[in-house]
Amino acid sequence: MGTNDTSTAGASAKREYDRRRARDEAKIRETWGDGRIGTIAVALSGERQSTVAWKSGAAGEAEVGRALDAIASEHLVVLHDRRIPRSRANIDHIVITRAGVWVIDAKRYRNKRPRLHVEGGLFRPRTEKLVVGGDGTKLVDGTLRQVALVQDVVGSVPVHGALCFVDADWPLFGGSFTVRGIDVCWPKRLAKQLAPLKGTVDVTESAEAIAAHFPPA
């Protein structure tokens, strides 16, 4: 099978952005018409934040996708934008290596620094929390759910999760960390981590099983 199985990083997010943009423009033209005034009204209205978010998300997924595609080989298969059955949700990227499978959620958080916040430890239970412009617990929870879905498909093959932040305020040294078993890093760091992995996983078999269960979104 090919390294990306015909799927394209960020494709479904880009389609949703285009759909919302067309919907917003249609609503404006319902008021101002299809002529010159309507065109001016569309130009001056700007895009809704909820619509722009899909465009930003697509760009983030595409950047992570490029970093992963650069390390793809017969021993490392990359799948992008995979639909979760019976759901409107999708998995941004799945990487199958000889050491196991990585489920990767791409996030674009401009100029925000992901941090690990730890509480407890000595006299009370240790708790770990992702902080990135606010509480990132939902981001970690979402990635863990996706990891569990992929684990159900591949059985005994190890499945790991990663949150890959694009355009974040990463420090010059260090910066990456693990929270509740989920790696938190940036595209180049993730690719560098995955490229040299060794192991005994049948990459082709696992990739075919995953691609069959999670079709392109």
mmCIF file with all atom_site columns, C-alpha atoms in Angstrom:
data_model
loop_
_atom_site.group_PDB
_atom_site.id
_atom_site.type_symbol
_atom_site.label_atom_id
_atom_site.label_alt_id
_atom_site.label_comp_id
_atom_site.label_asym_id
_atom_site.label_entity_id
_atom_site.label_seq_id
_atom_site.pdbx_PDB_ins_code
_atom_site.Cartn_x
_atom_site.Cartn_y
_atom_site.Cartn_z
_atom_site.occupancy
_atom_site.B_iso_or_equiv
_atom_site.pdbx_formal_charge
_atom_site.auth_seq_id
_atom_site.auth_comp_id
_atom_site.auth_asym_id
_atom_site.auth_atom_id
_atom_site.pdbx_PDB_model_num
ATOM 1   C CA . MET A 1 1   ? 0.000   0.000  0.000  1.00 0.00 ? 1   MET A CA 1
ATOM 2   C CA . GLY A 1 2   ? 1.099   3.604  -0.463 1.00 0.00 ? 2   GLY A CA 1
ATOM 3   C CA . THR A 1 3   ? 2.544   5.702  2.291  1.00 0.00 ? 3   THR A CA 1
ATOM 4   C CA . ASN A 1 4   ? -0.630  7.745  2.709  1.00 0.00 ? 4   ASN A CA 1
ATOM 5   C CA . ASP A 1 5   ? -3.273  5.438  1.109  1.00 0.00 ? 5   ASP A CA 1
ATOM 6   C CA . THR A 1 6   ? -4.612  8.312  -1.061 1.00 0.00 ? 6   THR A CA 1
ATOM 7   C CA . SER A 1 7   ? -5.620  10.350 1.993  1.00 0.00 ? 7   SER A CA 1
ATOM 8   C CA . THR A 1 8   ? -4.484  13.950 2.318  1.00 0.00 ? 8   THR A CA 1
ATOM 9   C CA . ALA A 1 9   ? -3.577  15.708 5.565  1.00 0.00 ? 9   ALA A CA 1
ATOM 10  C CA . GLY A 1 10  ? -6.163  18.330 6.499  1.00 0.00 ? 10  GLY A CA 1
ATOM 11  C CA . ALA A 1 11  ? -8.496  17.476 3.600  1.00 0.00 ? 11  ALA A CA 1
ATOM 12  C CA . SER A 1 12  ? -11.695 17.122 5.633  1.00 0.00 ? 12  SER A CA 1
ATOM 13  C CA . ALA A 1 13  ? -10.962 20.279 7.655  1.00 0.00 ? 13  ALA A CA 1
ATOM 14  C CA . LYS A 1 14  ? -10.381 22.196 4.410  1.00 0.00 ? 14  LYS A CA 1
ATOM 15  C CA . ARG A 1 15  ? -13.694 20.918 2.996  1.00 0.00 ? 15  ARG A CA 1
ATOM 16  C CA . GLU A 1 16  ? -15.515 22.013 6.152  1.00 0.00 ? 16  GLU A CA 1
ATOM 17  C CA . TYR A 1 17  ? -13.884 25.446 5.949  1.00 0.00 ? 17  TYR A CA 1
ATOM 18  C CA . ASP A 1 18  ? -14.974 25.814 2.314  1.00 0.00 ? 18  ASP A CA 1
ATOM 19  C CA . ARG A 1 19  ? -18.519 24.717 3.217  1.00 0.00 ? 19  ARG A CA 1
ATOM 20  C CA . ARG A 1 20  ? -18.816 27.183 6.076  1.00 0.00 ? 20  ARG A CA 1
ATOM 21  C CA . ARG A 1 21  ? -17.333 29.998 4.040  1.00 0.00 ? 21  ARG A CA 1
ATOM 22  C CA . ALA A 1 22  ? -19.828 29.376 1.230  1.00 0.00 ? 22  ALA A CA 1
ATOM 23  C CA . ARG A 1 23  ? -22.678 29.244 3.757  1.00 0.00 ? 23  ARG A CA 1
ATOM 24  C CA . ASP A 1 24  ? -21.625 32.537 5.347  1.00 0.00 ? 24  ASP A CA 1
ATOM 25  C CA . GLU A 1 25  ? -21.351 34.227 1.946  1.00 0.00 ? 25  GLU A CA 1
ATOM 26  C CA . ALA A 1 26  ? -24.780 32.927 0.913  1.00 0.00 ? 26  ALA A CA 1
ATOM 27  C CA . LYS A 1 27  ? -26.349 34.438 4.043  1.00 0.00 ? 27  LYS A CA 1
ATOM 28  C CA . ILE A 1 28  ? -24.801 37.832 3.304  1.00 0.00 ? 28  ILE A CA 1
ATOM 29  C CA . ARG A 1 29  ? -26.005 37.739 -0.289 1.00 0.00 ? 29  ARG A CA 1
ATOM 30  C CA . GLU A 1 30  ? -29.522 36.901 0.879  1.00 0.00 ? 30  GLU A CA 1
ATOM 31  C CA . THR A 1 31  ? -29.530 40.400 2.380  1.00 0.00 ? 31  THR A CA 1
ATOM 32  C CA . TRP A 1 32  ? -27.453 42.383 -0.113 1.00 0.00 ? 32  TRP A CA 1
ATOM 33  C CA . GLY A 1 33  ? -27.998 40.497 -3.359 1.00 0.00 ? 33  GLY A CA 1
ATOM 34  C CA . ASP A 1 34  ? -25.660 38.955 -5.915 1.00 0.00 ? 34  ASP A CA 1
ATOM 35  C CA . GLY A 1 35  ? -24.583 42.199 -7.519 1.00 0.00 ? 35  GLY A CA 1
ATOM 36  C CA . ARG A 1 36  ? -21.815 44.699 -6.784 1.00 0.00 ? 36  ARG A CA 1
ATOM 37  C CA . ILE A 1 37  ? -23.223 45.693 -3.400 1.00 0.00 ? 37  ILE A CA 1
ATOM 38  C CA . GLY A 1 38  ? -23.404 42.070 -2.340 1.00 0.00 ? 38  GLY A CA 1
ATOM 39  C CA . THR A 1 39  ? -19.800 41.512 -3.421 1.00 0.00 ? 39  THR A CA 1
ATOM 40  C CA . ILE A 1 40  ? -18.678 44.523 -1.403 1.00 0.00 ? 40  ILE A CA 1
ATOM 41  C CA . ALA A 1 41  ? -20.662 43.328 1.615  1.00 0.00 ? 41  ALA A CA 1
ATOM 42  C CA . VAL A 1 42  ? -18.980 39.909 1.420  1.00 0.00 ? 42  VAL A CA 1
ATOM 43  C CA . ALA A 1 43  ? -15.537 41.526 1.156  1.00 0.00 ? 43  ALA A CA 1
ATOM 44  C CA . LEU A 1 44  ? -16.152 43.797 4.148  1.00 0.00 ? 44  LEU A CA 1
ATOM 45  C CA . SER A 1 45  ? -17.814 41.233 6.387  1.00 0.00 ? 45  SER A CA 1
ATOM 46  C CA . GLY A 1 46  ? -14.711 39.195 7.176  1.00 0.00 ? 46  GLY A CA 1
ATOM 47  C CA . GLU A 1 47  ? -14.842 35.564 8.207  1.00 0.00 ? 47  GLU A CA 1
ATOM 48  C CA . ARG A 1 48  ? -16.409 34.237 11.381 1.00 0.00 ? 48  ARG A CA 1
ATOM 49  C CA . GLN A 1 49  ? -13.977 32.968 13.979 1.00 0.00 ? 49  GLN A CA 1
ATOM 50  C CA . SER A 1 50  ? -15.669 29.572 13.925 1.00 0.00 ? 50  SER A CA 1
ATOM 51  C CA . THR A 1 51  ? -15.074 29.396 10.165 1.00 0.00 ? 51  THR A CA 1
ATOM 52  C CA . VAL A 1 52  ? -11.457 30.578 10.361 1.00 0.00 ? 52  VAL A CA 1
ATOM 53  C CA . ALA A 1 53  ? -10.744 27.902 12.969 1.00 0.00 ? 53  ALA A CA 1
ATOM 54  C CA . TRP A 1 54  ? -11.311 25.193 10.351 1.00 0.00 ? 54  TRP A CA 1
ATOM 55  C CA . LYS A 1 55  ? -8.907  26.896 7.952  1.00 0.00 ? 55  LYS A CA 1
ATOM 56  C CA . SER A 1 56  ? -6.275  27.149 10.692 1.00 0.00 ? 56  SER A CA 1
ATOM 57  C CA . GLY A 1 57  ? -6.824  23.517 11.653 1.00 0.00 ? 57  GLY A CA 1
ATOM 58  C CA . ALA A 1 58  ? -6.385  22.368 8.067  1.00 0.00 ? 58  ALA A CA 1
ATOM 59  C CA . ALA A 1 59  ? -3.107  24.289 7.790  1.00 0.00 ? 59  ALA A CA 1
ATOM 60  C CA . GLY A 1 60  ? -1.840  22.733 11.018 1.00 0.00 ? 60  GLY A CA 1
ATOM 61  C CA . GLU A 1 61  ? -2.722  19.225 9.881  1.00 0.00 ? 61  GLU A CA 1
ATOM 62  C CA . ALA A 1 62  ? -1.015  19.833 6.532  1.00 0.00 ? 62  ALA A CA 1
ATOM 63  C CA . GLU A 1 63  ? 2.215   20.954 8.222  1.00 0.00 ? 63  GLU A CA 1
ATOM 64  C CA . VAL A 1 64  ? 2.299   17.906 10.472 1.00 0.00 ? 64  VAL A CA 1
ATOM 65  C CA . GLY A 1 65  ? 1.489   15.754 7.457  1.00 0.00 ? 65  GLY A CA 1
ATOM 66  C CA . ARG A 1 66  ? 4.457   17.085 5.508  1.00 0.00 ? 66  ARG A CA 1
ATOM 67  C CA . ALA A 1 67  ? 6.834   16.300 8.388  1.00 0.00 ? 67  ALA A CA 1
ATOM 68  C CA . LEU A 1 68  ? 5.509   12.752 8.620  1.00 0.00 ? 68  LEU A CA 1
ATOM 69  C CA . ASP A 1 69  ? 5.475   12.117 4.870  1.00 0.00 ? 69  ASP A CA 1
ATOM 70  C CA . ALA A 1 70  ? 9.171   13.060 4.790  1.00 0.00 ? 70  ALA A CA 1
ATOM 71  C CA . ILE A 1 71  ? 10.041  10.000 6.911  1.00 0.00 ? 71  ILE A CA 1
ATOM 72  C CA . ALA A 1 72  ? 7.641   7.525  5.282  1.00 0.00 ? 72  ALA A CA 1
ATOM 73  C CA . SER A 1 73  ? 9.158   4.296  3.936  1.00 0.00 ? 73  SER A CA 1
ATOM 74  C CA . GLU A 1 74  ? 8.379   0.608  3.543  1.00 0.00 ? 74  GLU A CA 1
ATOM 75  C CA . HIS A 1 75  ? 8.959   0.306  7.295  1.00 0.00 ? 75  HIS A CA 1
ATOM 76  C CA . LEU A 1 76  ? 6.974   3.407  8.291  1.00 0.00 ? 76  LEU A CA 1
ATOM 77  C CA . VAL A 1 77  ? 3.506   3.989  6.844  1.00 0.00 ? 77  VAL A CA 1
ATOM 78  C CA . VAL A 1 78  ? 1.642   7.269  7.281  1.00 0.00 ? 78  VAL A CA 1
ATOM 79  C CA . LEU A 1 79  ? -2.146  7.562  7.085  1.00 0.00 ? 79  LEU A CA 1
ATOM 80  C CA . HIS A 1 80  ? -3.808  10.987 7.113  1.00 0.00 ? 80  HIS A CA 1
ATOM 81  C CA . ASP A 1 81  ? -7.313  12.227 7.880  1.00 0.00 ? 81  ASP A CA 1
ATOM 82  C CA . ARG A 1 82  ? -9.041  8.953  8.745  1.00 0.00 ? 82  ARG A CA 1
ATOM 83  C CA . ARG A 1 83  ? -12.762 8.820  9.467  1.00 0.00 ? 83  ARG A CA 1
ATOM 84  C CA . ILE A 1 84  ? -13.923 7.204  12.711 1.00 0.00 ? 84  ILE A CA 1
ATOM 85  C CA . PRO A 1 85  ? -16.789 4.791  11.906 1.00 0.00 ? 85  PRO A CA 1
ATOM 86  C CA . ARG A 1 86  ? -20.258 5.851  13.095 1.00 0.00 ? 86  ARG A CA 1
ATOM 87  C CA . SER A 1 87  ? -18.931 9.283  13.989 1.00 0.00 ? 87  SER A CA 1
ATOM 88  C CA . ARG A 1 88  ? -18.446 12.714 12.425 1.00 0.00 ? 88  ARG A CA 1
ATOM 89  C CA . ALA A 1 89  ? -14.986 12.853 13.979 1.00 0.00 ? 89  ALA A CA 1
ATOM 90  C CA . ASN A 1 90  ? -11.700 11.937 12.316 1.00 0.00 ? 90  ASN A CA 1
ATOM 91  C CA . ILE A 1 91  ? -8.151  11.022 13.288 1.00 0.00 ? 91  ILE A CA 1
ATOM 92  C CA . ASP A 1 92  ? -5.630  13.503 11.894 1.00 0.00 ? 92  ASP A CA 1
ATOM 93  C CA . HIS A 1 93  ? -2.667  11.150 11.418 1.00 0.00 ? 93  HIS A CA 1
ATOM 94  C CA . ILE A 1 94  ? -1.779  7.523  12.132 1.00 0.00 ? 94  ILE A CA 1
ATOM 95  C CA . VAL A 1 95  ? 1.821   6.338  11.818 1.00 0.00 ? 95  VAL A CA 1
ATOM 96  C CA . ILE A 1 96  ? 2.621   2.638  11.728 1.00 0.00 ? 96  ILE A CA 1
ATOM 97  C CA . THR A 1 97  ? 6.226   1.733  12.601 1.00 0.00 ? 97  THR A CA 1
ATOM 98  C CA . ARG A 1 98  ? 8.080   -1.468 13.434 1.00 0.00 ? 98  ARG A CA 1
ATOM 99  C CA . ALA A 1 99  ? 7.880   -0.449 17.109 1.00 0.00 ? 99  ALA A CA 1
ATOM 100 C CA . GLY A 1 100 ? 4.136   0.207  17.158 1.00 0.00 ? 100 GLY A CA 1
ATOM 101 C CA . VAL A 1 101 ? 1.439   2.638  16.087 1.00 0.00 ? 101 VAL A CA 1
ATOM 102 C CA . TRP A 1 102 ? 1.195   6.358  16.835 1.00 0.00 ? 102 TRP A CA 1
ATOM 103 C CA . VAL A 1 103 ? -2.116  8.220  16.796 1.00 0.00 ? 103 VAL A CA 1
ATOM 104 C CA . ILE A 1 104 ? -1.413  11.918 16.255 1.00 0.00 ? 104 ILE A CA 1
ATOM 105 C CA . ASP A 1 105 ? -3.735  14.858 16.803 1.00 0.00 ? 105 ASP A CA 1
ATOM 106 C CA . ALA A 1 106 ? -2.482  18.051 15.153 1.00 0.00 ? 106 ALA A CA 1
ATOM 107 C CA . LYS A 1 107 ? -3.273  21.369 16.829 1.00 0.00 ? 107 LYS A CA 1
ATOM 108 C CA . ARG A 1 108 ? -2.434  24.903 15.711 1.00 0.00 ? 108 ARG A CA 1
ATOM 109 C CA . TYR A 1 109 ? -2.069  27.195 18.723 1.00 0.00 ? 109 TYR A CA 1
ATOM 110 C CA . ARG A 1 110 ? -0.280  30.361 17.627 1.00 0.00 ? 110 ARG A CA 1
ATOM 111 C CA . ASN A 1 111 ? 2.192   31.779 20.164 1.00 0.00 ? 111 ASN A CA 1
ATOM 112 C CA . LYS A 1 112 ? 0.859   29.674 23.045 1.00 0.00 ? 112 LYS A CA 1
ATOM 113 C CA . ARG A 1 113 ? 3.275   27.490 25.009 1.00 0.00 ? 113 ARG A CA 1
ATOM 114 C CA . PRO A 1 114 ? 2.181   23.951 25.921 1.00 0.00 ? 114 PRO A CA 1
ATOM 115 C CA . ARG A 1 115 ? 3.116   23.203 29.534 1.00 0.00 ? 115 ARG A CA 1
ATOM 116 C CA . LEU A 1 116 ? 2.901   20.263 31.904 1.00 0.00 ? 116 LEU A CA 1
ATOM 117 C CA . HIS A 1 117 ? 1.197   21.145 35.183 1.00 0.00 ? 117 HIS A CA 1
ATOM 118 C CA . VAL A 1 118 ? 1.692   18.600 37.969 1.00 0.00 ? 118 VAL A CA 1
ATOM 119 C CA . GLU A 1 119 ? -0.121  18.523 41.307 1.00 0.00 ? 119 GLU A CA 1
ATOM 120 C CA . GLY A 1 120 ? 0.186   16.175 44.285 1.00 0.00 ? 120 GLY A CA 1
ATOM 121 C CA . GLY A 1 121 ? 2.787   13.437 44.499 1.00 0.00 ? 121 GLY A CA 1
ATOM 122 C CA . LEU A 1 122 ? 4.004   13.039 48.077 1.00 0.00 ? 122 LEU A CA 1
ATOM 123 C CA . PHE A 1 123 ? 0.912   12.971 50.296 1.00 0.00 ? 123 PHE A CA 1
ATOM 124 C CA . ARG A 1 124 ? -1.811  12.884 47.656 1.00 0.00 ? 124 ARG A CA 1
ATOM 125 C CA . PRO A 1 125 ? -2.173  11.302 44.213 1.00 0.00 ? 125 PRO A CA 1
ATOM 126 C CA . ARG A 1 126 ? -0.100  12.839 41.435 1.00 0.00 ? 126 ARG A CA 1
ATOM 127 C CA . THR A 1 127 ? -2.154  14.449 38.680 1.00 0.00 ? 127 THR A CA 1
ATOM 128 C CA . GLU A 1 128 ? -0.859  15.711 35.336 1.00 0.00 ? 128 GLU A CA 1
ATOM 129 C CA . LYS A 1 129 ? -2.525  18.388 33.264 1.00 0.00 ? 129 LYS A CA 1
ATOM 130 C CA . LEU A 1 130 ? -1.773  19.915 29.874 1.00 0.00 ? 130 LEU A CA 1
ATOM 131 C CA . VAL A 1 131 ? -1.948  23.692 29.854 1.00 0.00 ? 131 VAL A CA 1
ATOM 132 C CA . VAL A 1 132 ? -1.910  25.560 26.536 1.00 0.00 ? 132 VAL A CA 1
ATOM 133 C CA . GLY A 1 133 ? -3.704  28.888 26.565 1.00 0.00 ? 133 GLY A CA 1
ATOM 134 C CA . GLY A 1 134 ? -5.931  27.321 29.230 1.00 0.00 ? 134 GLY A CA 1
ATOM 135 C CA . ASP A 1 135 ? -6.829  23.845 30.430 1.00 0.00 ? 135 ASP A CA 1
ATOM 136 C CA . GLY A 1 136 ? -5.956  21.277 27.759 1.00 0.00 ? 136 GLY A CA 1
ATOM 137 C CA . THR A 1 137 ? -7.517  18.275 29.501 1.00 0.00 ? 137 THR A CA 1
ATOM 138 C CA . LYS A 1 138 ? -10.072 17.782 26.707 1.00 0.00 ? 138 LYS A CA 1
ATOM 139 C CA . LEU A 1 139 ? -7.285  17.579 24.126 1.00 0.00 ? 139 LEU A CA 1
ATOM 140 C CA . VAL A 1 140 ? -5.582  14.779 26.058 1.00 0.00 ? 140 VAL A CA 1
ATOM 141 C CA . ASP A 1 141 ? -8.892  12.994 26.670 1.00 0.00 ? 141 ASP A CA 1
ATOM 142 C CA . GLY A 1 142 ? -9.692  13.116 22.952 1.00 0.00 ? 142 GLY A CA 1
ATOM 143 C CA . THR A 1 143 ? -6.336  11.662 21.952 1.00 0.00 ? 143 THR A CA 1
ATOM 144 C CA . LEU A 1 144 ? -6.654  8.867  24.524 1.00 0.00 ? 144 LEU A CA 1
ATOM 145 C CA . ARG A 1 145 ? -10.056 7.944  23.088 1.00 0.00 ? 145 ARG A CA 1
ATOM 146 C CA . GLN A 1 146 ? -8.567  7.752  19.588 1.00 0.00 ? 146 GLN A CA 1
ATOM 147 C CA . VAL A 1 147 ? -5.699  5.595  20.874 1.00 0.00 ? 147 VAL A CA 1
ATOM 148 C CA . ALA A 1 148 ? -8.230  3.174  22.370 1.00 0.00 ? 148 ALA A CA 1
ATOM 149 C CA . LEU A 1 149 ? -10.140 2.941  19.074 1.00 0.00 ? 149 LEU A CA 1
ATOM 150 C CA . VAL A 1 150 ? -6.985  2.085  17.130 1.00 0.00 ? 150 VAL A CA 1
ATOM 151 C CA . GLN A 1 151 ? -5.851  -0.344 19.826 1.00 0.00 ? 151 GLN A CA 1
ATOM 152 C CA . ASP A 1 152 ? -9.085  -2.289 19.353 1.00 0.00 ? 152 ASP A CA 1
ATOM 153 C CA . VAL A 1 153 ? -8.177  -2.771 15.684 1.00 0.00 ? 153 VAL A CA 1
ATOM 154 C CA . VAL A 1 154 ? -4.526  -3.852 16.016 1.00 0.00 ? 154 VAL A CA 1
ATOM 155 C CA . GLY A 1 155 ? -4.842  -6.059 19.100 1.00 0.00 ? 155 GLY A CA 1
ATOM 156 C CA . SER A 1 156 ? -1.484  -6.678 20.782 1.00 0.00 ? 156 SER A CA 1
ATOM 157 C CA . VAL A 1 157 ? 0.444   -4.094 18.727 1.00 0.00 ? 157 VAL A CA 1
ATOM 158 C CA . PRO A 1 158 ? 1.430   -1.176 21.011 1.00 0.00 ? 158 PRO A CA 1
ATOM 159 C CA . VAL A 1 159 ? -0.477  2.049  20.282 1.00 0.00 ? 159 VAL A CA 1
ATOM 160 C CA . HIS A 1 160 ? 0.747   5.441  21.480 1.00 0.00 ? 160 HIS A CA 1
ATOM 161 C CA . GLY A 1 161 ? -0.728  8.918  21.291 1.00 0.00 ? 161 GLY A CA 1
ATOM 162 C CA . ALA A 1 162 ? 0.749   12.327 20.488 1.00 0.00 ? 162 ALA A CA 1
ATOM 163 C CA . LEU A 1 163 ? -0.470  15.905 20.454 1.00 0.00 ? 163 LEU A CA 1
ATOM 164 C CA . CYS A 1 164 ? 1.535   17.821 17.861 1.00 0.00 ? 164 CYS A CA 1
ATOM 165 C CA . PHE A 1 165 ? 1.334   21.604 18.203 1.00 0.00 ? 165 PHE A CA 1
ATOM 166 C CA . VAL A 1 166 ? 2.060   23.849 15.217 1.00 0.00 ? 166 VAL A CA 1
ATOM 167 C CA . ASP A 1 167 ? 3.121   27.520 15.587 1.00 0.00 ? 167 ASP A CA 1
ATOM 168 C CA . ALA A 1 168 ? 3.248   27.191 19.379 1.00 0.00 ? 168 ALA A CA 1
ATOM 169 C CA . ASP A 1 169 ? 5.689   29.148 21.544 1.00 0.00 ? 169 ASP A CA 1
ATOM 170 C CA . TRP A 1 170 ? 8.179   26.339 22.025 1.00 0.00 ? 170 TRP A CA 1
ATOM 171 C CA . PRO A 1 171 ? 11.394  27.153 23.965 1.00 0.00 ? 171 PRO A CA 1
ATOM 172 C CA . LEU A 1 172 ? 14.790  27.010 22.266 1.00 0.00 ? 172 LEU A CA 1
ATOM 173 C CA . PHE A 1 173 ? 15.809  23.998 24.366 1.00 0.00 ? 173 PHE A CA 1
ATOM 174 C CA . GLY A 1 174 ? 13.633  21.164 25.618 1.00 0.00 ? 174 GLY A CA 1
ATOM 175 C CA . GLY A 1 175 ? 9.926   21.821 25.577 1.00 0.00 ? 175 GLY A CA 1
ATOM 176 C CA . SER A 1 176 ? 8.473   18.432 24.669 1.00 0.00 ? 176 SER A CA 1
ATOM 177 C CA . PHE A 1 177 ? 6.944   16.311 27.432 1.00 0.00 ? 177 PHE A CA 1
ATOM 178 C CA . THR A 1 178 ? 4.489   13.503 28.160 1.00 0.00 ? 178 THR A CA 1
ATOM 179 C CA . VAL A 1 179 ? 1.177   13.976 29.930 1.00 0.00 ? 179 VAL A CA 1
ATOM 180 C CA . ARG A 1 180 ? -0.937  10.970 30.959 1.00 0.00 ? 180 ARG A CA 1
ATOM 181 C CA . GLY A 1 181 ? 1.025   8.878  28.486 1.00 0.00 ? 181 GLY A CA 1
ATOM 182 C CA . ILE A 1 182 ? 0.480   11.263 25.547 1.00 0.00 ? 182 ILE A CA 1
ATOM 183 C CA . ASP A 1 183 ? 3.557   12.821 23.911 1.00 0.00 ? 183 ASP A CA 1
ATOM 184 C CA . VAL A 1 184 ? 3.331   16.589 23.436 1.00 0.00 ? 184 VAL A CA 1
ATOM 185 C CA . CYS A 1 185 ? 5.702   18.041 20.846 1.00 0.00 ? 185 CYS A CA 1
ATOM 186 C CA . TRP A 1 186 ? 6.083   19.816 17.486 1.00 0.00 ? 186 TRP A CA 1
ATOM 187 C CA . PRO A 1 187 ? 6.215   18.364 13.918 1.00 0.00 ? 187 PRO A CA 1
ATOM 188 C CA . LYS A 1 188 ? 9.992   18.079 13.431 1.00 0.00 ? 188 LYS A CA 1
ATOM 189 C CA . ARG A 1 189 ? 10.484  16.713 16.937 1.00 0.00 ? 189 ARG A CA 1
ATOM 190 C CA . LEU A 1 190 ? 7.815   14.082 16.346 1.00 0.00 ? 190 LEU A CA 1
ATOM 191 C CA . ALA A 1 191 ? 9.276   13.021 12.993 1.00 0.00 ? 191 ALA A CA 1
ATOM 192 C CA . LYS A 1 192 ? 12.766  12.769 14.515 1.00 0.00 ? 192 LYS A CA 1
ATOM 193 C CA . GLN A 1 193 ? 11.364  10.599 17.306 1.00 0.00 ? 193 GLN A CA 1
ATOM 194 C CA . LEU A 1 194 ? 9.529   8.190  14.993 1.00 0.00 ? 194 LEU A CA 1
ATOM 195 C CA . ALA A 1 195 ? 11.992  7.813  12.110 1.00 0.00 ? 195 ALA A CA 1
ATOM 196 C CA . PRO A 1 196 ? 14.622  5.561  13.786 1.00 0.00 ? 196 PRO A CA 1
ATOM 197 C CA . LEU A 1 197 ? 12.270  3.234  15.681 1.00 0.00 ? 197 LEU A CA 1
ATOM 198 C CA . LYS A 1 198 ? 12.946  -0.503 15.430 1.00 0.00 ? 198 LYS A CA 1
ATOM 199 C CA . GLY A 1 199 ? 10.860  -3.512 16.384 1.00 0.00 ? 199 GLY A CA 1
ATOM 200 C CA . THR A 1 200 ? 9.013   -6.589 15.181 1.00 0.00 ? 200 THR A CA 1
ATOM 201 C CA . VAL A 1 201 ? 5.624   -5.174 14.188 1.00 0.00 ? 201 VAL A CA 1
ATOM 202 C CA . ASP A 1 202 ? 4.370   -6.239 10.753 1.00 0.00 ? 202 ASP A CA 1
ATOM 203 C CA . VAL A 1 203 ? 3.936   -2.717 9.372  1.00 0.00 ? 203 VAL A CA 1
ATOM 204 C CA . THR A 1 204 ? 2.065   -3.716 6.227  1.00 0.00 ? 204 THR A CA 1
ATOM 205 C CA . GLU A 1 205 ? -0.432  -5.948 8.023  1.00 0.00 ? 205 GLU A CA 1
ATOM 206 C CA . SER A 1 206 ? -1.155  -3.368 10.719 1.00 0.00 ? 206 SER A CA 1
ATOM 207 C CA . ALA A 1 207 ? -1.440  -0.519 8.208  1.00 0.00 ? 207 ALA A CA 1
ATOM 208 C CA . GLU A 1 208 ? -3.885  -2.469 6.040  1.00 0.00 ? 208 GLU A CA 1
ATOM 209 C CA . ALA A 1 209 ? -6.052  -3.342 9.051  1.00 0.00 ? 209 ALA A CA 1
ATOM 210 C CA . ILE A 1 210 ? -6.132  0.280  10.216 1.00 0.00 ? 210 ILE A CA 1
ATOM 211 C CA . ALA A 1 211 ? -6.805  1.672  6.740  1.00 0.00 ? 211 ALA A CA 1
ATOM 212 C CA . ALA A 1 212 ? -9.687  -0.756 6.261  1.00 0.00 ? 212 ALA A CA 1
ATOM 213 C CA . HIS A 1 213 ? -11.317 0.186  9.566  1.00 0.00 ? 213 HIS A CA 1
ATOM 214 C CA . PHE A 1 214 ? -10.652 3.935  9.348  1.00 0.00 ? 214 PHE A CA 1
ATOM 215 C CA . PRO A 1 215 ? -11.282 5.002  5.714  1.00 0.00 ? 215 PRO A CA 1
ATOM 216 C CA . PRO A 1 216 ? -10.210 8.390  4.324  1.00 0.00 ? 216 PRO A CA 1
ATOM 217 C CA . ALA A 1 217 ? -12.424 11.162 5.732  1.00 0.00 ? 217 ALA A CA 1
#
